[in-house]
C-alpha positions in Angstrom: 118.0 79.2 99.1 118.3 83.0 98.6 116.6 84.6 95.7 118.2 87.1 93.4 116.5 90.5 93.5 116.9 90.8 89.7 114.5 87.9 89.1 111.4 89.6 90.7 112.4 92.9 89.2 112.6 91.3 85.8 109.1 89.9 86.2 107.7 93.2 87.4 109.3 95.1 84.6 108.0 92.6 82.0 104.5 92.8 83.4 104.5 96.6 83.2 105.8 96.5 79.7 103.2 94.0 78.6 100.5 96.1 80.2 101.9 99.2 78.4 101.8 97.2 75.1 98.2 96.2 75.8 97.3 99.9 76.3 99.0 100.8 73.0 97.2 98.0 71.2 93.9 99.2 72.6 94.6 102.6 71.2 95.7 101.3 67.9 92.7 99.0 67.5 90.1 101.4 68.8 86.7 100.7 67.3 87.8 97.7 65.2 87.3 93.9 65.7 89.7 92.6 68.3 90.2 96.1 69.8 88.3 95.2 73.0 89.3 91.7 73.9 92.9 91.5 72.7 94.0 94.3 75.0 92.1 92.9 78.0 93.6 89.4 77.5 97.1 90.9 77.1 96.5 93.0 80.3 95.7 89.7 82.1 99.0 88.3 80.7 100.9 91.3 82.0 99.2 91.0 85.4 100.4 87.4 85.6 104.0 88.7 85.4 103.3 91.1 88.2 102.1 88.3 90.4 105.2 86.2 89.4 107.4 89.1 90.5 105.7 89.1 94.0 105.2 85.3 94.5 108.5 83.3 94.0 108.5 79.9 92.3 109.3 76.8 94.4 112.8 75.6 93.5 113.1 72.3 91.8 113.8 70.5 88.5 116.9 72.7 88.0 114.9 76.0 88.3 116.1 78.5 89.2 119.7 77.8 88.2 121.4 75.9 90.9 118.2 74.4 92.3 118.1 70.6 92.8 117.2 68.5 89.8 114.5 66.8 91.8 110.9 67.5 90.8 108.7 69.5 93.2 106.2 67.1 94.8 104.0 69.8 96.4 103.7 73.5 96.0 103.9 76.1 98.7 101.2 78.8 98.9 103.4 81.3 97.0 104.3 78.6 94.5 100.7 77.8 93.9 99.8 81.5 93.3 102.6 81.8 90.9 101.7 78.6 89.1 98.0 79.5 88.8 98.7 83.1 87.7 101.2 81.9 85.1 98.7 79.3 83.8 95.9 81.9 83.5 98.3 84.5 82.0 99.7 82.2 79.3 96.2 81.0 78.4 95.1 84.6 78.1 98.0 85.2 75.8 97.1 82.3 73.6 93.4 83.5 73.4 94.6 87.0 72.6 96.7 85.6 69.7 93.6 83.9 68.3 91.6 87.2 68.6 94.4 89.0 66.8 94.5 86.3 64.1 90.9 87.1 63.4 91.7 90.8 63.3 94.6 90.2 60.8 92.4 87.9 58.7 89.6 90.5 58.5 92.2 93.0 57.3 93.6 90.5 54.8 97.0 90.6 56.4 97.6 87.0 55.4 101.2 86.6 56.7 100.2 87.9 60.2 97.0 85.9 60.6 98.7 82.4 60.4 101.6 83.8 62.5 99.1 84.8 65.2 97.5 81.3 65.0 100.8 79.4 65.2 102.4 81.2 68.2 99.8 79.8 70.7 100.5 76.3 69.4 104.2 76.7 70.3 103.4 78.2 73.7 101.0 75.4 74.5 103.4 72.7 73.2 106.2 74.2 75.4 103.9 74.2 78.4 102.8 70.7 77.9 106.3 69.5 77.4 107.4 71.3 80.6 106.5 68.1 82.5 109.6 66.6 80.8 112.0 69.5 80.8 112.1 73.1 82.0 113.8 74.1 78.7 110.6 73.2 76.9 108.6 75.7 79.0 111.3 78.3 78.6 111.2 77.9 74.8 107.4 78.1 74.6 107.2 81.1 77.0 110.0 82.8 75.0 108.2 82.2 71.8 105.1 83.8 73.2 106.9 86.9 74.3 108.8 87.2 71.0 105.5 86.8 69.1 103.8 89.4 71.3 106.7 91.8 70.6 106.4 91.3 66.9 102.6 91.7 66.9 102.8 94.8 69.2 105.3 96.4 66.9 103.1 95.6 63.9 99.9 97.0 65.4 101.4 100.1 66.9 103.9 101.2 64.3 103.3 104.6 62.7 103.7 103.0 59.2 100.5 101.0 59.9 98.3 104.1 59.8 
């Protein structure tokens, strides 16, 4: 099965954007709680996308589009690297949200603290349900990226200063 060049490029671009956002958050949170670990964890998440851009997923369970609906029974070496990097990346994202929730709570930003606590719940629920359907993983992963976009905009906006 051939692989669209757009898919790896999308993962590489997303990884670079996430790493850029981590750098911006590091600058925005310099010398405040969460300013060290949140950017490191987000950088790890970004690096997982870079690896996903280099190591393709094994086709199966309808992923990517047009792949057989059968479940993958064993992973190739490149599929294993992608799976492990994605697992580490999304766990790092979840931990980063909890670190940022503490930051928001310390700043008495009450709407943002619970938001940052709930996003990892959705990400982990989607990941757990991915054994049943690819759509569950896609929903959880998308929720994590949307939540990260919102938090990054909040932390790096000029109005915040």
